[in-house]
Amino acid sequence: MNVQAWTFVIVGLSFALYIGVAIWSRASSTKEFYVAGVGVSPVANGLATAADWMSAASFISMAGLISFLGYDGSVYLMGWTGGYVLLALLLAPYLRKFGKYTVPDFVGDRYYSQVARLVAVVCAIFVSFTYVAGQMRGVGIVFSRFLEVDITFGVLIGMGLVFFYAVLGGMKGITYTQVAQYCVLIFAYLVPAIFISLLISGSALPQLGFGSVDVGSGEYLLDRLDGLHAELGFAPYTAGSKGTLDMFAITTALMVGTAGLPHVLIRFFTVPRVRDARISVGWALLFIAILYTTAPAVAVFARTNLLATVSEQPYAEVPEWFETWEDTGLIAYEDHNGDGLIQYVGANSPLENELTIDRDIMVLANPEIADLPAWVIGLVAAGGLAAALSTAAGLLLVVSSAVSHDLLKRSFRPGITERGELVAARLSAAVAVVVAGYLGIDPPGFVAEVVAFAFGLAASSFFPILILGIFWKRMNREGAIAGMISGIVFTAAYIVFFKFVDPAANVPDRWLLGISPEGIGTVGMVINFLVSTVVSLLTPPPPEAIQRLVDDIRVPKGAGPAHEIRA
Amino acid sequence: MARSTAESRNASAYWRANVRLLLRLLCVWFLVSYGFGILLVDVLNQVRIPGTGFPLGFWFAQQGSIYVFVALIFVYVWRMNRLDAEFGVAEE
């Protein structure tokens, strides 16, 4: 069977699995729709969180990014895992004890204010849509390359599937499909990584393989790669070129953003007890770490293979994968010096670079570059789809619960029936799927880049006021509203200015303190912390009842099932 | 929902113990990522992990910090469950 046939079979089987799981676990009440009836076991929740969390950016783009950035790519590795430590220690157990359904629920109740709730709803929807756009773009890339359908049609298939299980199943359906999706995506990530590790380093563990000796040359693989980089005029792979402060800022924005993302936070409302919330963060990070420690190895293997395969090769003899990716426009070759050879060189080389490669394709092209069997390539396509679809579904649920629960039930239509709320939840999920699909067909920029902005926005809006809400009883309504607004407005303005208004100015010299738009969420977060604290101290303390609520969420005892809502 | 004084004294002692544990764990968290992976990376890169091609700082940034993060959460869970029992605030 050829690659395309394998891809159809494997992707088809994985989709059938998700649909089966969704039918088995559909939701019948709002509690099941929002928080899966609070009956998810910690390990299942860890698996679901890992799939929810690991998006198209993690699966498709991250290793590619690291492969091109070398050491500088570490910001993604540390940033996207270190946030779980913050989540486990500072947020998850307390939010579970609080026991409501959504993040705006916590904000609205803790800050005894409809305005705070509405600001939180707007932030949640804004962050989620920024993020979901990246997922749908990932779905489009996979479909167009492997199934040779039009990107638009690919996105439509993806939308149809997410629609089916998110709208029907709610959180319950999503949770159990995500468990299945985690298994598909991790298998799809590890199989080619182990294959390539064995080929290049002789080690079955990619985590050790990229620190071992290269079978071909007898040198340490990292030394060989640094040597190739020096020869071709690229910056050394194992040393950085980003400024230290920028590294620091991006890592912080990603870590804190992780801990502030509503679709991740909401997962810890679904377990029965506070201690389950704590341990499920641990399981989640363990399952995530399996992929995240493999990714830098994949990056090194892919980079070495790429340089060895294309550099100074005659263009007329390029392998088949090169041509197929050229057709998608994601690889481009232009023979500037007319010698018929491919000069792929960096900024420090006297030669002119003739090859441009989209970073997003590295993971997807890697099995082909390494000449792995056709079924492995099909498997990678299924894994990429699992990663994108599971995250998209989690985000859409946040949007839908923000509309039906936070806007209707808690704000504008408190008298709505359980049945009515469930219908509203399904309708808003349906609308959100359509909007997300549109963003996927007409996407703004790189998957990982767009997603990186969502983190900045989450870091600068939610994280400070959630932390202060738990750890500082004096924190009040006025501080929270002022903090959220100043944080997200500052961050969004900085990103929009450098990315859309004046992209030409997007150079380190023009950045504030040398911090790139990817890292600016850190500054937004600091602004949010400062504004919240100062405004709180200048305005009256929160009511007695709120201070008791804070006392209550600080101890695990008496969590029980999620509370029904009291005004 | 009035609490007795003893109960609220117990709750604030529990909270202080919790915050102390958090701060200790967060120090480790900061050290392995921002410390070893970013601030001290050039110094640590002078050293290689014996028997491998990994410069130490690079390894912490791309591997070591992640392993420590996972361990930190499990340590936290284990210590918190003990604290919960000690202060009698565990769930049934």
PDB file of C-alpha atoms in Angstrom, chain A residues 115-285:
ATOM      1  CA  VAL A 115     -18.529  43.160  35.697  1.00  0.00           C
ATOM      2  CA  ALA A 116     -15.560  41.023  36.728  1.00  0.00           C
ATOM      3  CA  ARG A 117     -17.418  37.949  35.480  1.00  0.00           C
ATOM      4  CA  LEU A 118     -18.097  39.580  32.110  1.00  0.00           C
ATOM      5  CA  VAL A 119     -14.504  40.779  31.723  1.00  0.00           C
ATOM      6  CA  ALA A 120     -13.386  37.208  32.465  1.00  0.00           C
ATOM      7  CA  VAL A 121     -15.844  35.832  29.897  1.00  0.00           C
ATOM      8  CA  VAL A 122     -14.509  38.187  27.236  1.00  0.00           C
ATOM      9  CA  CYS A 123     -10.891  37.269  28.089  1.00  0.00           C
ATOM     10  CA  ALA A 124     -11.737  33.541  28.011  1.00  0.00           C
ATOM     11  CA  ILE A 125     -13.430  33.770  24.616  1.00  0.00           C
ATOM     12  CA  PHE A 126     -10.659  35.939  23.185  1.00  0.00           C
ATOM     13  CA  VAL A 127      -7.884  33.606  24.400  1.00  0.00           C
ATOM     14  CA  SER A 128      -9.731  30.496  23.234  1.00  0.00           C
ATOM     15  CA  PHE A 129     -10.383  31.774  19.735  1.00  0.00           C
ATOM     16  CA  THR A 130      -6.759  32.878  19.306  1.00  0.00           C
ATOM     17  CA  TYR A 131      -5.762  29.370  20.253  1.00  0.00           C
ATOM     18  CA  VAL A 132      -8.328  27.504  18.217  1.00  0.00           C
ATOM     19  CA  ALA A 133      -7.318  29.283  15.014  1.00  0.00           C
ATOM     20  CA  GLY A 134      -3.932  27.584  15.289  1.00  0.00           C
ATOM     21  CA  GLN A 135      -5.540  24.159  15.689  1.00  0.00           C
ATOM     22  CA  MET A 136      -7.709  24.435  12.638  1.00  0.00           C
ATOM     23  CA  ARG A 137      -4.714  25.542  10.577  1.00  0.00           C
ATOM     24  CA  GLY A 138      -2.948  22.368  11.761  1.00  0.00           C
ATOM     25  CA  VAL A 139      -5.889  20.242  10.634  1.00  0.00           C
ATOM     26  CA  GLY A 140      -5.778  21.977   7.256  1.00  0.00           C
ATOM     27  CA  ILE A 141      -2.038  21.283   6.789  1.00  0.00           C
ATOM     28  CA  VAL A 142      -2.386  17.594   7.588  1.00  0.00           C
ATOM     29  CA  PHE A 143      -5.363  17.077   5.321  1.00  0.00           C
ATOM     30  CA  SER A 144      -3.954  18.973   2.381  1.00  0.00           C
ATOM     31  CA  ARG A 145      -0.615  17.203   2.479  1.00  0.00           C
ATOM     32  CA  PHE A 146      -1.546  13.627   3.290  1.00  0.00           C
ATOM     33  CA  LEU A 147      -4.989  13.193   1.895  1.00  0.00           C
ATOM     34  CA  GLU A 148      -4.451  15.602  -0.980  1.00  0.00           C
ATOM     35  CA  VAL A 149      -7.734  17.315  -0.426  1.00  0.00           C
ATOM     36  CA  ASP A 150      -8.179  21.029  -0.509  1.00  0.00           C
ATOM     37  CA  ILE A 151      -7.340  22.803   2.806  1.00  0.00           C
ATOM     38  CA  THR A 152     -10.884  24.175   2.977  1.00  0.00           C
ATOM     39  CA  PHE A 153     -12.395  20.735   2.583  1.00  0.00           C
ATOM     40  CA  GLY A 154      -9.938  19.365   5.175  1.00  0.00           C
ATOM     41  CA  VAL A 155     -10.994  21.966   7.705  1.00  0.00           C
ATOM     42  CA  LEU A 156     -14.654  21.187   6.992  1.00  0.00           C
ATOM     43  CA  ILE A 157     -14.109  17.493   7.776  1.00  0.00           C
ATOM     44  CA  GLY A 158     -12.359  18.462  11.007  1.00  0.00           C
ATOM     45  CA  MET A 159     -15.187  20.807  11.936  1.00  0.00           C
ATOM     46  CA  GLY A 160     -17.753  18.102  11.269  1.00  0.00           C
ATOM     47  CA  LEU A 161     -16.008  15.690  13.595  1.00  0.00           C
ATOM     48  CA  VAL A 162     -15.465  18.165  16.443  1.00  0.00           C
ATOM     49  CA  PHE A 163     -19.046  19.319  16.016  1.00  0.00           C
ATOM     50  CA  PHE A 164     -20.231  15.781  16.440  1.00  0.00           C
ATOM     51  CA  TYR A 165     -18.560  14.960  19.717  1.00  0.00           C
ATOM     52  CA  ALA A 166     -18.245  18.381  21.349  1.00  0.00           C
ATOM     53  CA  VAL A 167     -21.824  19.360  20.680  1.00  0.00           C
ATOM     54  CA  LEU A 168     -23.282  15.970  21.576  1.00  0.00           C
ATOM     55  CA  GLY A 169     -20.961  14.902  24.314  1.00  0.00           C
ATOM     56  CA  GLY A 170     -19.958  18.100  26.070  1.00  0.00           C
ATOM     57  CA  MET A 171     -17.198  17.691  28.623  1.00  0.00           C
ATOM     58  CA  LYS A 172     -18.024  14.054  29.194  1.00  0.00           C
ATOM     59  CA  GLY A 173     -17.758  13.154  25.512  1.00  0.00           C
ATOM     60  CA  ILE A 174     -14.675  15.313  25.100  1.00  0.00           C
ATOM     61  CA  THR A 175     -12.906  13.789  28.092  1.00  0.00           C
ATOM     62  CA  TYR A 176     -13.185  10.225  26.907  1.00  0.00           C
ATOM     63  CA  THR A 177     -12.417  11.034  23.250  1.00  0.00           C
ATOM     64  CA  GLN A 178      -9.361  12.927  24.503  1.00  0.00           C
ATOM     65  CA  VAL A 179      -8.185   9.831  26.354  1.00  0.00           C
ATOM     66  CA  ALA A 180      -8.364   7.935  23.049  1.00  0.00           C
ATOM     67  CA  GLN A 181      -6.712  10.823  21.219  1.00  0.00           C
ATOM     68  CA  TYR A 182      -3.823  10.888  23.659  1.00  0.00           C
ATOM     69  CA  CYS A 183      -3.124   7.231  22.959  1.00  0.00           C
ATOM     70  CA  VAL A 184      -3.204   7.813  19.200  1.00  0.00           C
ATOM     71  CA  LEU A 185      -1.035  10.901  19.296  1.00  0.00           C
ATOM     72  CA  ILE A 186       1.650   9.611  21.642  1.00  0.00           C
ATOM     73  CA  PHE A 187       1.956   6.362  19.714  1.00  0.00           C
ATOM     74  CA  ALA A 188       2.182   8.338  16.479  1.00  0.00           C
ATOM     75  CA  TYR A 189       4.883  10.573  17.935  1.00  0.00           C
ATOM     76  CA  LEU A 190       6.998   7.859  19.510  1.00  0.00           C
ATOM     77  CA  VAL A 191       7.052   5.280  16.724  1.00  0.00           C
ATOM     78  CA  PRO A 192       8.891   7.410  14.146  1.00  0.00           C
ATOM     79  CA  ALA A 193      11.071   8.967  16.868  1.00  0.00           C
ATOM     80  CA  ILE A 194      12.231   5.552  18.056  1.00  0.00           C
ATOM     81  CA  PHE A 195      12.763   4.332  14.487  1.00  0.00           C
ATOM     82  CA  ILE A 196      14.918   7.343  13.642  1.00  0.00           C
ATOM     83  CA  SER A 197      16.780   7.209  16.925  1.00  0.00           C
ATOM     84  CA  LEU A 198      17.705   3.592  16.224  1.00  0.00           C
ATOM     85  CA  LEU A 199      18.839   4.477  12.715  1.00  0.00           C
ATOM     86  CA  ILE A 200      20.942   7.463  13.716  1.00  0.00           C
ATOM     87  CA  SER A 201      22.245   6.666  17.180  1.00  0.00           C
ATOM     88  CA  GLY A 202      21.489   2.990  17.732  1.00  0.00           C
ATOM     89  CA  SER A 203      19.577   3.887  20.933  1.00  0.00           C
ATOM     90  CA  ALA A 204      15.912   2.961  21.311  1.00  0.00           C
ATOM     91  CA  LEU A 205      15.306   5.883  23.663  1.00  0.00           C
ATOM     92  CA  PRO A 206      15.292   9.142  21.694  1.00  0.00           C
ATOM     93  CA  GLN A 207      15.883  11.040  24.969  1.00  0.00           C
ATOM     94  CA  LEU A 208      19.288   9.345  25.226  1.00  0.00           C
ATOM     95  CA  GLY A 209      19.808   8.955  21.486  1.00  0.00           C
ATOM     96  CA  PHE A 210      20.363  12.600  20.749  1.00  0.00           C
ATOM     97  CA  GLY A 211      23.169  12.697  23.307  1.00  0.00           C
ATOM     98  CA  SER A 212      24.860   9.623  21.851  1.00  0.00           C
ATOM     99  CA  VAL A 213      27.365   8.937  19.158  1.00  0.00           C
ATOM    100  CA  ASP A 214      26.201   9.264  15.570  1.00  0.00           C
ATOM    101  CA  VAL A 215      26.432   5.814  13.976  1.00  0.00           C
ATOM    102  CA  GLY A 216      27.539   7.228  10.623  1.00  0.00           C
ATOM    103  CA  SER A 217      30.388   9.512  11.642  1.00  0.00           C
ATOM    104  CA  GLY A 218      31.458   8.203  15.063  1.00  0.00           C
ATOM    105  CA  GLU A 219      31.159  11.713  16.523  1.00  0.00           C
ATOM    106  CA  TYR A 220      28.672  12.788  19.194  1.00  0.00           C
ATOM    107  CA  LEU A 221      25.512  13.719  17.310  1.00  0.00           C
ATOM    108  CA  LEU A 222      25.304  17.189  18.866  1.00  0.00           C
ATOM    109  CA  ASP A 223      28.940  17.861  17.946  1.00  0.00           C
ATOM    110  CA  ARG A 224      28.302  16.768  14.404  1.00  0.00           C
ATOM    111  CA  LEU A 225      25.276  19.059  14.189  1.00  0.00           C
ATOM    112  CA  ASP A 226      27.187  22.015  15.630  1.00  0.00           C
ATOM    113  CA  GLY A 227      29.923  21.263  13.086  1.00  0.00           C
ATOM    114  CA  LEU A 228      27.452  21.200  10.178  1.00  0.00           C
ATOM    115  CA  HIS A 229      25.945  24.441  11.440  1.00  0.00           C
ATOM    116  CA  ALA A 230      29.353  26.133  11.579  1.00  0.00           C
ATOM    117  CA  GLU A 231      30.230  24.869   8.103  1.00  0.00           C
ATOM    118  CA  LEU A 232      27.002  26.166   6.570  1.00  0.00           C
ATOM    119  CA  GLY A 233      27.030  29.480   8.401  1.00  0.00           C
ATOM    120  CA  PHE A 234      24.161  28.867  10.855  1.00  0.00           C
ATOM    121  CA  ALA A 235      24.390  29.900  14.514  1.00  0.00           C
ATOM    122  CA  PRO A 236      25.574  26.965  16.703  1.00  0.00           C
ATOM    123  CA  TYR A 237      22.755  24.557  17.609  1.00  0.00           C
ATOM    124  CA  THR A 238      23.514  24.049  21.296  1.00  0.00           C
ATOM    125  CA  ALA A 239      24.134  27.729  22.105  1.00  0.00           C
ATOM    126  CA  GLY A 240      21.612  30.513  21.982  1.00  0.00           C
ATOM    127  CA  SER A 241      21.254  33.735  20.065  1.00  0.00           C
ATOM    128  CA  LYS A 242      18.204  35.211  21.835  1.00  0.00           C
ATOM    129  CA  GLY A 243      18.821  37.771  24.600  1.00  0.00           C
ATOM    130  CA  THR A 244      18.749  36.373  28.148  1.00  0.00           C
ATOM    131  CA  LEU A 245      15.947  38.709  29.193  1.00  0.00           C
ATOM    132  CA  ASP A 246      13.877  37.723  26.164  1.00  0.00           C
ATOM    133  CA  MET A 247      14.437  33.998  26.910  1.00  0.00           C
ATOM    134  CA  PHE A 248      13.341  34.683  30.449  1.00  0.00           C
ATOM    135  CA  ALA A 249      10.269  36.624  29.368  1.00  0.00           C
ATOM    136  CA  ILE A 250       9.088  34.112  26.756  1.00  0.00           C
ATOM    137  CA  THR A 251       9.555  31.185  29.144  1.00  0.00           C
ATOM    138  CA  THR A 252       7.589  33.001  31.831  1.00  0.00           C
ATOM    139  CA  ALA A 253       4.808  34.019  29.458  1.00  0.00           C
ATOM    140  CA  LEU A 254       4.417  30.411  28.317  1.00  0.00           C
ATOM    141  CA  MET A 255       4.565  28.957  31.833  1.00  0.00           C
ATOM    142  CA  VAL A 256       2.171  31.415  33.360  1.00  0.00           C
ATOM    143  CA  GLY A 257      -0.028  31.322  30.282  1.00  0.00           C
ATOM    144  CA  THR A 258      -0.278  27.545  30.629  1.00  0.00           C
ATOM    145  CA  ALA A 259      -1.452  27.941  34.177  1.00  0.00           C
ATOM    146  CA  GLY A 260      -3.986  30.574  33.100  1.00  0.00           C
ATOM    147  CA  LEU A 261      -5.523  28.864  30.082  1.00  0.00           C
ATOM    148  CA  PRO A 262      -9.232  28.374  30.700  1.00  0.00           C
ATOM    149  CA  HIS A 263      -9.497  25.082  28.788  1.00  0.00           C
ATOM    150  CA  VAL A 264      -6.778  23.558  30.964  1.00  0.00           C
ATOM    151  CA  LEU A 265      -8.063  24.997  34.253  1.00  0.00           C
ATOM    152  CA  ILE A 266     -11.562  23.734  33.568  1.00  0.00           C
ATOM    153  CA  ARG A 267     -10.262  20.151  33.451  1.00  0.00           C
ATOM    154  CA  PHE A 268      -9.543  20.222  37.180  1.00  0.00           C
ATOM    155  CA  PHE A 269     -13.201  20.870  37.923  1.00  0.00           C
ATOM    156  CA  THR A 270     -14.022  17.423  36.571  1.00  0.00           C
ATOM    157  CA  VAL A 271     -12.460  15.184  39.257  1.00  0.00           C
ATOM    158  CA  PRO A 272     -14.268  14.076  42.410  1.00  0.00           C
ATOM    159  CA  ARG A 273     -11.927  15.410  45.125  1.00  0.00           C
ATOM    160  CA  VAL A 274      -9.251  18.026  45.829  1.00  0.00           C
ATOM    161  CA  ARG A 275      -6.574  15.374  46.192  1.00  0.00           C
ATOM    162  CA  ASP A 276      -7.607  14.001  42.793  1.00  0.00           C
ATOM    163  CA  ALA A 277      -7.113  17.468  41.307  1.00  0.00           C
ATOM    164  CA  ARG A 278      -3.570  17.579  42.682  1.00  0.00           C
ATOM    165  CA  ILE A 279      -2.529  14.158  41.475  1.00  0.00           C
ATOM    166  CA  SER A 280      -4.188  14.562  38.091  1.00  0.00           C
ATOM    167  CA  VAL A 281      -1.913  17.533  37.350  1.00  0.00           C
ATOM    168  CA  GLY A 282       0.989  15.185  38.065  1.00  0.00           C
ATOM    169  CA  TRP A 283      -0.364  12.536  35.690  1.00  0.00           C
ATOM    170  CA  ALA A 284      -1.044  15.181  33.064  1.00  0.00           C
ATOM    171  CA  LEU A 285       2.519  16.484  33.194  1.00  0.00           C
TER     172      LEU A 285
END
